[in-house]
Tab-separated table of C-alpha atoms and ligand atoms in Angstrom:
chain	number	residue	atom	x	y	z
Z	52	UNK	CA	0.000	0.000	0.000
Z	53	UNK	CA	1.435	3.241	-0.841
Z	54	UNK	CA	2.065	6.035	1.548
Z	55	UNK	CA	2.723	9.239	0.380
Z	56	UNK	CA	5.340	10.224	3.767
Z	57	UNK	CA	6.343	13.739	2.423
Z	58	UNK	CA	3.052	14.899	1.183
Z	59	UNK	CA	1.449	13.664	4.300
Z	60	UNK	CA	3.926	15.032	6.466
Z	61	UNK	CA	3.039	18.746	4.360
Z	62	UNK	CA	-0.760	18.024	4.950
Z	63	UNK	CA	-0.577	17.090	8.742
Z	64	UNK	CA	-1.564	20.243	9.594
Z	65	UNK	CA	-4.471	20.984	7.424
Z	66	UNK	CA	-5.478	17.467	8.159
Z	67	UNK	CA	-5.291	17.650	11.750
Z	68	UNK	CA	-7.969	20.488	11.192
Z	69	UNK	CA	-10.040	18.969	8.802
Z	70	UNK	CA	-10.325	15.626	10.806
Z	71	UNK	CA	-9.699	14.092	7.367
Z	72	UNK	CA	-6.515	11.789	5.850
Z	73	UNK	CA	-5.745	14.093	3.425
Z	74	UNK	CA	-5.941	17.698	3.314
Z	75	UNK	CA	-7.874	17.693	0.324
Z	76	UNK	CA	-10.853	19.658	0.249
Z	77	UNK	CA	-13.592	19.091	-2.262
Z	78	UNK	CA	-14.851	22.607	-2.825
Z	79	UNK	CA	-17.910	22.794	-2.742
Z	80	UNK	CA	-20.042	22.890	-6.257
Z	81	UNK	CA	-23.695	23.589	-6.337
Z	82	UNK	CA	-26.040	20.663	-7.186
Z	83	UNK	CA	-22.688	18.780	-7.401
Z	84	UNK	CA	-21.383	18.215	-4.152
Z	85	UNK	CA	-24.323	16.791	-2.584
Z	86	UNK	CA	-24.917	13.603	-0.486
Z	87	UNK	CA	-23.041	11.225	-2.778
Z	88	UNK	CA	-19.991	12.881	-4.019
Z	89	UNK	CA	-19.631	14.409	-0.696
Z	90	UNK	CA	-19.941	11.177	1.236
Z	91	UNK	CA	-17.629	9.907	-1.470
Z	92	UNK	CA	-14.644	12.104	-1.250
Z	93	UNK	CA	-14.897	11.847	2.831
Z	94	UNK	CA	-14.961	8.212	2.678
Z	95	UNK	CA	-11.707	8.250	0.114
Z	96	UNK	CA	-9.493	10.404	2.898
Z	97	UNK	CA	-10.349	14.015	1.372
Z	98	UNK	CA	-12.887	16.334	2.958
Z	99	UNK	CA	-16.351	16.664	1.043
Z	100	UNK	CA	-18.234	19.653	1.599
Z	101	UNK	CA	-22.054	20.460	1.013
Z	102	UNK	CA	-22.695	23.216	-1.404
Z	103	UNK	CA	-26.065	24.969	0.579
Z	104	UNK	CA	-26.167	27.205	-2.636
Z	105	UNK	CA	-29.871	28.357	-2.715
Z	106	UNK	CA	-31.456	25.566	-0.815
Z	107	UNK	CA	-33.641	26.250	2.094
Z	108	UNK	CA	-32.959	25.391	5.781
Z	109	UNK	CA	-35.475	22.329	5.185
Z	110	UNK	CA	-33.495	21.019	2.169
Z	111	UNK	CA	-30.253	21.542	4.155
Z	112	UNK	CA	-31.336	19.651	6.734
Z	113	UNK	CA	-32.022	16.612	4.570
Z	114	UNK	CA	-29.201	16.561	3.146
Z	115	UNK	CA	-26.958	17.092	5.689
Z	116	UNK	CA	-28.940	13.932	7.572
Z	117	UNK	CA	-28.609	11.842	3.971
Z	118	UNK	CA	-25.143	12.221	4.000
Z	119	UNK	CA	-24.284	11.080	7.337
Z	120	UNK	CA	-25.888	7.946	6.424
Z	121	UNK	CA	-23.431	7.381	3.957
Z	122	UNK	CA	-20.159	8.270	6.089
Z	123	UNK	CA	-18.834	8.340	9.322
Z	124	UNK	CA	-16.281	10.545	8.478
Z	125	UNK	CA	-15.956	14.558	8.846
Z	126	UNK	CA	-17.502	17.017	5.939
Z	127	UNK	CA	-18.437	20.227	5.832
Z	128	UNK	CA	-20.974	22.746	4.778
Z	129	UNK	CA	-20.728	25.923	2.359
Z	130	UNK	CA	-23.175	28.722	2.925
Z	131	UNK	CA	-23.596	31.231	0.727
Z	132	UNK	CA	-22.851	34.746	2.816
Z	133	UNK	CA	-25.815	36.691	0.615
Z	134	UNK	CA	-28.689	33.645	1.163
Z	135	UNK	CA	-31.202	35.614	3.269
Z	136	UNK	CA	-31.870	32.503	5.665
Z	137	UNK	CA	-27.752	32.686	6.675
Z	138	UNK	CA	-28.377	32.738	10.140
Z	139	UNK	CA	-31.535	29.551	10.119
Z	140	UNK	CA	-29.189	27.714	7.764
Z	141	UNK	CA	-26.330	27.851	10.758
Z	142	UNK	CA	-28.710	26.629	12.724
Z	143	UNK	CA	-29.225	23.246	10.572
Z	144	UNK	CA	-25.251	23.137	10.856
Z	145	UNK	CA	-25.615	23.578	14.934
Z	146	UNK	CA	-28.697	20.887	14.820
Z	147	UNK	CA	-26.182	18.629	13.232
Z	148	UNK	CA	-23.184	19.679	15.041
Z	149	UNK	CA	-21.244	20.206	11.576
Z	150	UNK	CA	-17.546	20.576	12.082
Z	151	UNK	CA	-16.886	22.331	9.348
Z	152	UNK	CA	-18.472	25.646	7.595
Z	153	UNK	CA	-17.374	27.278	5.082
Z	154	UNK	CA	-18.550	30.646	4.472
Z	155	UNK	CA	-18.618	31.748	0.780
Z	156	UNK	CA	-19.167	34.669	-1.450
Z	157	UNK	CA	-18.591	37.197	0.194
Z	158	UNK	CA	-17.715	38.697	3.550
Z	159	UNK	CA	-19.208	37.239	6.615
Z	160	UNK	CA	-21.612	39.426	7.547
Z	161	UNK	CA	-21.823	40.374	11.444
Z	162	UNK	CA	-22.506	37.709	13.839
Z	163	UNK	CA	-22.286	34.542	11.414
Z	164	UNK	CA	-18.140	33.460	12.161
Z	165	UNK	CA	-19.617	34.041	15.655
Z	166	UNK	CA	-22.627	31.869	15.829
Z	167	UNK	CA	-21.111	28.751	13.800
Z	168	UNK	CA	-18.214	28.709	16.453
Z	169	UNK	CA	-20.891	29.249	19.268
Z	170	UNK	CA	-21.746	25.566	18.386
Z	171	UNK	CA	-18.386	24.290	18.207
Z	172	UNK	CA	-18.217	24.591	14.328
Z	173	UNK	CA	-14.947	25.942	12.806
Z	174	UNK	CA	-15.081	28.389	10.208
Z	175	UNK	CA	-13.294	28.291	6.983
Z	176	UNK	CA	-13.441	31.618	4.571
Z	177	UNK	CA	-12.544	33.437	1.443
Z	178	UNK	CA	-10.879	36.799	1.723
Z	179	UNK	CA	-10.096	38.989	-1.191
Z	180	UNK	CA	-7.512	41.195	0.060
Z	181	UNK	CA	-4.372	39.949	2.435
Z	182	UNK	CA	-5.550	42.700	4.913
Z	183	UNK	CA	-9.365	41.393	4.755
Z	184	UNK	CA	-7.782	37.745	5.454
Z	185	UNK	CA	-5.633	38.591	8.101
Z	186	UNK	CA	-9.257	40.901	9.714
Z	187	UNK	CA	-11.107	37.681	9.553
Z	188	UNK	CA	-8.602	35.601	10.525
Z	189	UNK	CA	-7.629	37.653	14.000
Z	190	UNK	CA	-11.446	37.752	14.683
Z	191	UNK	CA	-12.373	34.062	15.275
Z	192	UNK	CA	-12.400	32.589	11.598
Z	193	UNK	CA	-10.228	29.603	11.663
Z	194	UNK	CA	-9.141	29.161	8.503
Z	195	UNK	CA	-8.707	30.576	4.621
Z	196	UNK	CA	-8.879	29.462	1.292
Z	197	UNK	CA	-7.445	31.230	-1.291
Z	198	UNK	CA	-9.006	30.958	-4.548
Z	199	UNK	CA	-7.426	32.062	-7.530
Z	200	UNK	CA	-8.925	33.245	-11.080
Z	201	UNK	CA	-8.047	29.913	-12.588
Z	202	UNK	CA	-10.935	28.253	-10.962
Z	203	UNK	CA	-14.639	27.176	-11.540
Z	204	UNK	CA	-17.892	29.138	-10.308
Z	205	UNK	CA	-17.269	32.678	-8.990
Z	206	UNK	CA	-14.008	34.075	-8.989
Z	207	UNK	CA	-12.069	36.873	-8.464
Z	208	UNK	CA	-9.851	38.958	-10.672
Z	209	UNK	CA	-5.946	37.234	-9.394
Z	210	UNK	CA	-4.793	34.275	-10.057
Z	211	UNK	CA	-3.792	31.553	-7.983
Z	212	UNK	CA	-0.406	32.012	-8.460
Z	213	UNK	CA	-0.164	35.018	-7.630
Z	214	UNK	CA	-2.439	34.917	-4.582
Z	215	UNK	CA	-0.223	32.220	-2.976
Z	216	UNK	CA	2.949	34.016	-3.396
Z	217	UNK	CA	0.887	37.044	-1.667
Z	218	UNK	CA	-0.516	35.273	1.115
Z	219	UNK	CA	1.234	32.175	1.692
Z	220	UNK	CA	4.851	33.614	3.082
Z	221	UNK	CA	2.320	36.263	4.898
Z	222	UNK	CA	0.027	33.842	6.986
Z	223	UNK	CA	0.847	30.169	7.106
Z	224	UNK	CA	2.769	30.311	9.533
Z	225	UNK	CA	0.645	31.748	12.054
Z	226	UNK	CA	-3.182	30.470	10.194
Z	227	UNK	CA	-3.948	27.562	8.239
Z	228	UNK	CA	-4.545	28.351	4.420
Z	229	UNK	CA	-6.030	26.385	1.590
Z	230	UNK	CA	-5.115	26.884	-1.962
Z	231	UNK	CA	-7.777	26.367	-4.371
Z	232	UNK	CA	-8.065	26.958	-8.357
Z	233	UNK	CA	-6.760	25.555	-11.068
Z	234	UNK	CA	-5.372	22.331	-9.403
Z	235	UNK	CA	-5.458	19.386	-11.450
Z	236	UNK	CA	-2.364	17.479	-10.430
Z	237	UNK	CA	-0.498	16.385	-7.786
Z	238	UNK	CA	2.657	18.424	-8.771
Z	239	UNK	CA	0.962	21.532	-8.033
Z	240	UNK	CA	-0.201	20.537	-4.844
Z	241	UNK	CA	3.215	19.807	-3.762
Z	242	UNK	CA	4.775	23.061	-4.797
Z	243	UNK	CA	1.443	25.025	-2.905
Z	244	UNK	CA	2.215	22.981	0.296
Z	245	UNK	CA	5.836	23.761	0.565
Z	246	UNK	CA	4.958	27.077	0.075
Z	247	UNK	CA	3.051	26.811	3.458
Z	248	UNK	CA	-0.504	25.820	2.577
Z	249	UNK	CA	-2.470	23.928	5.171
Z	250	UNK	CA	-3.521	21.829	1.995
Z	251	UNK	CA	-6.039	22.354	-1.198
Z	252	UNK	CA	-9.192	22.710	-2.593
Z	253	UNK	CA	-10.200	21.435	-5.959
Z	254	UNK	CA	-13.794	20.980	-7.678
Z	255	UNK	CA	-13.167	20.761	-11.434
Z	256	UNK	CA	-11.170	17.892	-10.883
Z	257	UNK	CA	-13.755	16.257	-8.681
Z	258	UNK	CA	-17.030	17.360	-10.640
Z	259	UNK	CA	-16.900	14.024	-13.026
Z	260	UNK	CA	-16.120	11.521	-10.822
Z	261	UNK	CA	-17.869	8.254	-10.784
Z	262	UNK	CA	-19.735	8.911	-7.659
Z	263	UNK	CA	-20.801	12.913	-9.057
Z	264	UNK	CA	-24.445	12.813	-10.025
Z	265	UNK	CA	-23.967	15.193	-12.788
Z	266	UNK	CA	-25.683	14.779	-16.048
Z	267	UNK	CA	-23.346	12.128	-18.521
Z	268	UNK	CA	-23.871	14.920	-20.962
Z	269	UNK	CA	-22.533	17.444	-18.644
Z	270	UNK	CA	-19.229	14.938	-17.582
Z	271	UNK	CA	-19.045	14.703	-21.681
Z	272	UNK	CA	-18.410	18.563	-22.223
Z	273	UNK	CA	-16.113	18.476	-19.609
Z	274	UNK	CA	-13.835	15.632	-21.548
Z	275	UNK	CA	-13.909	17.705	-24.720
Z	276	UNK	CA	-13.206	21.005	-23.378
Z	277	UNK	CA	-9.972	21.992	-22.770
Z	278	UNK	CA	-7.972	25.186	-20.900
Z	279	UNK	CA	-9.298	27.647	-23.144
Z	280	UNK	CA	-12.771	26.711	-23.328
Z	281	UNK	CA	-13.494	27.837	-20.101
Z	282	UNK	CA	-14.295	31.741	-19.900
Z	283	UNK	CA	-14.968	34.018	-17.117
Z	284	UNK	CA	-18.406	35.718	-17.930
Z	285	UNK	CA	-18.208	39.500	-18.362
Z	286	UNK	CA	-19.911	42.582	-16.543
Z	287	UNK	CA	-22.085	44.224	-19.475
Z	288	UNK	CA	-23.147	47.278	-17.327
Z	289	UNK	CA	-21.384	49.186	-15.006
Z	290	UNK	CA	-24.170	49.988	-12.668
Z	291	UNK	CA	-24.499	46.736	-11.748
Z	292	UNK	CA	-21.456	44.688	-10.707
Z	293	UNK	CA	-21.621	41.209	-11.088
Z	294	UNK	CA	-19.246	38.695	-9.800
Z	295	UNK	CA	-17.560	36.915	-12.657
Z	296	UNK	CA	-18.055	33.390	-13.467
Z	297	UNK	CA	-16.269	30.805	-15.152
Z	298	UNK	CA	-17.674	28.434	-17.264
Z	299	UNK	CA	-17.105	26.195	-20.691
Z	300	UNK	CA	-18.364	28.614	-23.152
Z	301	UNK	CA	-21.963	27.688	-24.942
Z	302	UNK	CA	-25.633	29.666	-25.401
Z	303	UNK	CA	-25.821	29.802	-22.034
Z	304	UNK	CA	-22.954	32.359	-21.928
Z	305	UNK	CA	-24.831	34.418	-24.446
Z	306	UNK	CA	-27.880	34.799	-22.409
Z	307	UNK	CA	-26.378	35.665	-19.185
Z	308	UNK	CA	-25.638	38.835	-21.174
Z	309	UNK	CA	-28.893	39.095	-22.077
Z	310	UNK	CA	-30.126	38.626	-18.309
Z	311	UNK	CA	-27.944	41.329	-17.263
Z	312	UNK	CA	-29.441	43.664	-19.366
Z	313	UNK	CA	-33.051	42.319	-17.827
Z	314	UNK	CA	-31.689	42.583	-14.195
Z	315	UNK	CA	-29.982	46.234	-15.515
Z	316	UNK	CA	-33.337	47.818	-16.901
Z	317	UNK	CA	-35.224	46.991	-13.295
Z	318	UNK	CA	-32.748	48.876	-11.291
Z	319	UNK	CA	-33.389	51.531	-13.814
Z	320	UNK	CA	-36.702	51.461	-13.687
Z	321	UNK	CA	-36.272	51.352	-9.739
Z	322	UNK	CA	-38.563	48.004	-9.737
Z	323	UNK	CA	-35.622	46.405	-7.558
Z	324	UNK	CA	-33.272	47.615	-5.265
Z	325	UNK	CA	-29.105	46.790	-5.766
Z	326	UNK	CA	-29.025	43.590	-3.384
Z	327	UNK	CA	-32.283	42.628	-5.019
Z	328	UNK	CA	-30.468	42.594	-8.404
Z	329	UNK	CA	-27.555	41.004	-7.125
Z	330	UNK	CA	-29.888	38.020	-5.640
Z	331	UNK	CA	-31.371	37.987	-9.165
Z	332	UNK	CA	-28.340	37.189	-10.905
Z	333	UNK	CA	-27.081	34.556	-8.626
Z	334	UNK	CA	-30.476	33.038	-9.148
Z	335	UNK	CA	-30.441	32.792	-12.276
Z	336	UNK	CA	-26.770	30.936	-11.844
Z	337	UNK	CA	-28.461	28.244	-9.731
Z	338	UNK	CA	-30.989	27.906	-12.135
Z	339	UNK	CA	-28.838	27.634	-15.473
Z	340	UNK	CA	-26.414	25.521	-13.475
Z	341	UNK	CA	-29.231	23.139	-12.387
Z	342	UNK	CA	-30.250	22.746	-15.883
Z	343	UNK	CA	-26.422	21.627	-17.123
Z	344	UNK	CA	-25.569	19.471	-14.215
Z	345	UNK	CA	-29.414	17.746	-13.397
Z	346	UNK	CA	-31.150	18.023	-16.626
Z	347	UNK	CA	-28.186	17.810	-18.940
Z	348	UNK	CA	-29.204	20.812	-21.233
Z	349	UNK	CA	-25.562	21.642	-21.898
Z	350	UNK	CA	-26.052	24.259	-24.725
Z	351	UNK	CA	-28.714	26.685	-22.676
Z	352	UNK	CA	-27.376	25.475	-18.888
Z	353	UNK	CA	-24.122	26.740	-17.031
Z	354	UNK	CA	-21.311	24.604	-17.545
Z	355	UNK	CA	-19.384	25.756	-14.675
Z	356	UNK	CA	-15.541	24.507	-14.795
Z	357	UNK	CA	-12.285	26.176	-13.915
Z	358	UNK	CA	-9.523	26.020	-16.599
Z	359	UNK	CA	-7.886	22.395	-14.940
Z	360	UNK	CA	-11.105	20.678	-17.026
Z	361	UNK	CA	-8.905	20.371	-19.816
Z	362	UNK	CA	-7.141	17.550	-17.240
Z	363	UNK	CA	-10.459	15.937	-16.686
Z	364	UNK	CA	-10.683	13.322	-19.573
Z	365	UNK	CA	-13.154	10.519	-18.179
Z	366	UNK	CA	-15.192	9.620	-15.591
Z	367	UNK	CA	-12.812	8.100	-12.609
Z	368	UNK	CA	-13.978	7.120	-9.182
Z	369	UNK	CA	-12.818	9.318	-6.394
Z	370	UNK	CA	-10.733	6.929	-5.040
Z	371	UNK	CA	-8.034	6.938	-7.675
Z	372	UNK	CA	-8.138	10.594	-8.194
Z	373	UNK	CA	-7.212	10.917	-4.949
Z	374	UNK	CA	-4.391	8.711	-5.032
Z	375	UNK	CA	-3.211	9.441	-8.439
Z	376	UNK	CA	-3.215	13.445	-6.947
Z	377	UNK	CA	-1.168	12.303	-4.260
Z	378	UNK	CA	1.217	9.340	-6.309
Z	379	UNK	CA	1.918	12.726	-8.152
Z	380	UNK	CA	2.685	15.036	-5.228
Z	381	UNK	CA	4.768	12.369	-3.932
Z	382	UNK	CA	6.592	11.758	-6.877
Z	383	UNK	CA	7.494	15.255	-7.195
Z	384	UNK	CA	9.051	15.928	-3.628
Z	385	UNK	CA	10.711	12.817	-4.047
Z	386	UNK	CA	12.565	14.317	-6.913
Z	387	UNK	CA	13.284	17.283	-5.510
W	570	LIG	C1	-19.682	23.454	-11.126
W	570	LIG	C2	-19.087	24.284	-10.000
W	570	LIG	C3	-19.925	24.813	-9.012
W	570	LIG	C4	-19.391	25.541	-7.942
W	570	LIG	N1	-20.232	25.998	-6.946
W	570	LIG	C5	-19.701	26.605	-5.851
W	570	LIG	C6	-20.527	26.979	-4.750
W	570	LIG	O1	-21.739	26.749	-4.751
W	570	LIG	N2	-19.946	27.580	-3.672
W	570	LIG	C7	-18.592	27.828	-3.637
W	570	LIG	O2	-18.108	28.380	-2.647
W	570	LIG	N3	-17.776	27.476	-4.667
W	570	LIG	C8	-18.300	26.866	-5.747
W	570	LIG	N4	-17.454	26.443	-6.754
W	570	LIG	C9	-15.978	26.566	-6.565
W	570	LIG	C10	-15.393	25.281	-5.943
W	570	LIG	O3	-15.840	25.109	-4.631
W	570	LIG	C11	-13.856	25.293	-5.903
W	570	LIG	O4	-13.378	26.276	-5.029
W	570	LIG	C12	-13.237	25.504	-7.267
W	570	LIG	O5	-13.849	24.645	-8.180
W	570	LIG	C13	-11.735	25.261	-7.188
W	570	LIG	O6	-11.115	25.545	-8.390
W	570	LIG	P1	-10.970	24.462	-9.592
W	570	LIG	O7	-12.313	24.384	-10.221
W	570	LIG	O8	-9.959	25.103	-10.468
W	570	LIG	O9	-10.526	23.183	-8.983
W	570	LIG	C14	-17.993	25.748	-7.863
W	570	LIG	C15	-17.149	25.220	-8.871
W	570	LIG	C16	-17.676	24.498	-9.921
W	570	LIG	C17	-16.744	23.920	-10.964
């Protein structure tokens, strides 16, 4: 049986935390990362994590309850920072004594790092700025990911190289940080763990696994596409800033464009207010994502993928990409 000593030895830390064998994080990917794949990449020695996305505090519940029937093992929960039931959707995490939250997309708003460790949950967030990290990380959240420009979903505007060489020699000595985006091999999880990180977070690489309910259709795009094919969306009017998202280009693209004008013309109009709008759009990204990934309608639906897909080239269970990530790592600090 293999053992992967030196990449192990990296990941203690971030494993310790995580409660996991490996301090590898499946981010979180709406309608992806639910019971199964989650349950999956626990069971395999990563760390699965529940993507809330826009479910309600009933939904949550079930799921959360569904997947502990299909591991013993730690996994954690992503809430979205901007869902309007935040605070009742911690309190499904504290009903379930969750380890693990992650809060995503945006800032934590007041009270939330608070109330998730109130019931003994640690925090994981995302930070856009080193100053913002180092903020969140001095006021009770107990851990980061950095997420670079590379990745799948929302992003922001650096990439993940660039991010780690920012924040890594800044704060992993003192915090534990995960580096997500654009991850598809083992290699690059070596050289982001001697760098510091705490360990890493991929979902690309994960979305087509065996055990991922997506749509065949959807896991077929994602073997054809390569590097290039996935695009971050763009901002067609100023007045309303929307967070970029990257995805394999198809119709769908075109007619987020097209939505943006919709969403644009009702702030004009002064039908909806701006966090209305925002809501809106991210709506309409759960919907058009639920279409690609559950219904398989892969020329109107949001193919969601970070620019590793072009690795992804058939369906594997999580198992082996786990160890072939870590066979990699190995291989490359045994070389160095
Ligand atoms: C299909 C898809 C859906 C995603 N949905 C979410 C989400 O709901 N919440 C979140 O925090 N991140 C989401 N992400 C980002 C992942 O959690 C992860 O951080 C990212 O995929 C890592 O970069 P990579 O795709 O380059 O591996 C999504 C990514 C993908 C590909």
């Amino acid at each position: 049986m293999q053992v992967y000593d030196k990449t192990k030895a990296l990941m203690a830390r971030g494993a310790a935390f995580l409660g996991s064998e490996t301090a590898i994080l499946c981010g979180a990917m709406s309608w992806v990362s639910e019971r199964n794949l989650v349950a999956a990449i626990s069971n395999a020695g990563g760390f699965g994590v529940i993507a809330c996305g826009a479910m309600t505090p009933e939904l949550l519940d079930t799921e959360i309850a569904a997947t502990k029937a299909l591991t013993s093992r730690p996994f954690g929960v992503n809430l979205i920072t901007m869902h309007p039931q935040l605070f009742d959707l911690i309190g499904i995490c504290a009903k379930h004594k969750v380890g693990h939250v992650v809060l995503a997309g945006g800032i934590p708003p007041k009270g939330s790092v608070e109330a998730i460790k109130d019931f003994g949950g640690k925090v994981l967030v995302f930070a856009p700025t080193l100053a913002l990290a180092k903020k969140l990380l001095r006021s009770g959240a107990d851990a980061l990911v950095i997420e670079g420009m590379e990745a799948g979903g929302h992003i922001g505007p650096v990439s993940t190289s660039v991010l780690a060489q920012e924040f890594l020699p800044a704060l992993a000595e003192d915090f534990l940080v995960f580096v997500a985006g654009g991850i598809g091999r083992g290699d690059m999880i070596a050289a982001y763990l001697e760098m510091g990180a705490a360990g890493v977070q991929l979902g690309t690489r994960f979305a087509c696994a065996t055990e991922s309910i997506a749509h065949p259709d959807f896991k077929k795009a994602f073997f054809r596409a390569n590097a290039r094919d996935a695009i971050a969306s763009v901002q067609v009017d100023p007045r309303l800033p929307v967070i970029p998202v990257r995805a394999l280009k198809n119709k769908g693209t075109e007619e987020f464009t097209a939505k943006q004008r919709e969403v644009a013309q009702l702030l004009d109009d002064g039908a909806v207010e701006m966090g209305e709008a925002q809501l809106r759009i991210e709506h309409y990204w759960a919907g058009a994502l639920r279409r690609a990934v559950i219904d398989g309608d892969v020329e109107n639906g949001s193919l969601m993928a970070g620019q590793s897909v072009g690795m992804v080239t058939a369906e594997e269970p999580v198992t082996d990409i786990i160890a072939r990530l870590l066979a990699e790592s190995e291989a490359a600090l045994t070389a160095r």
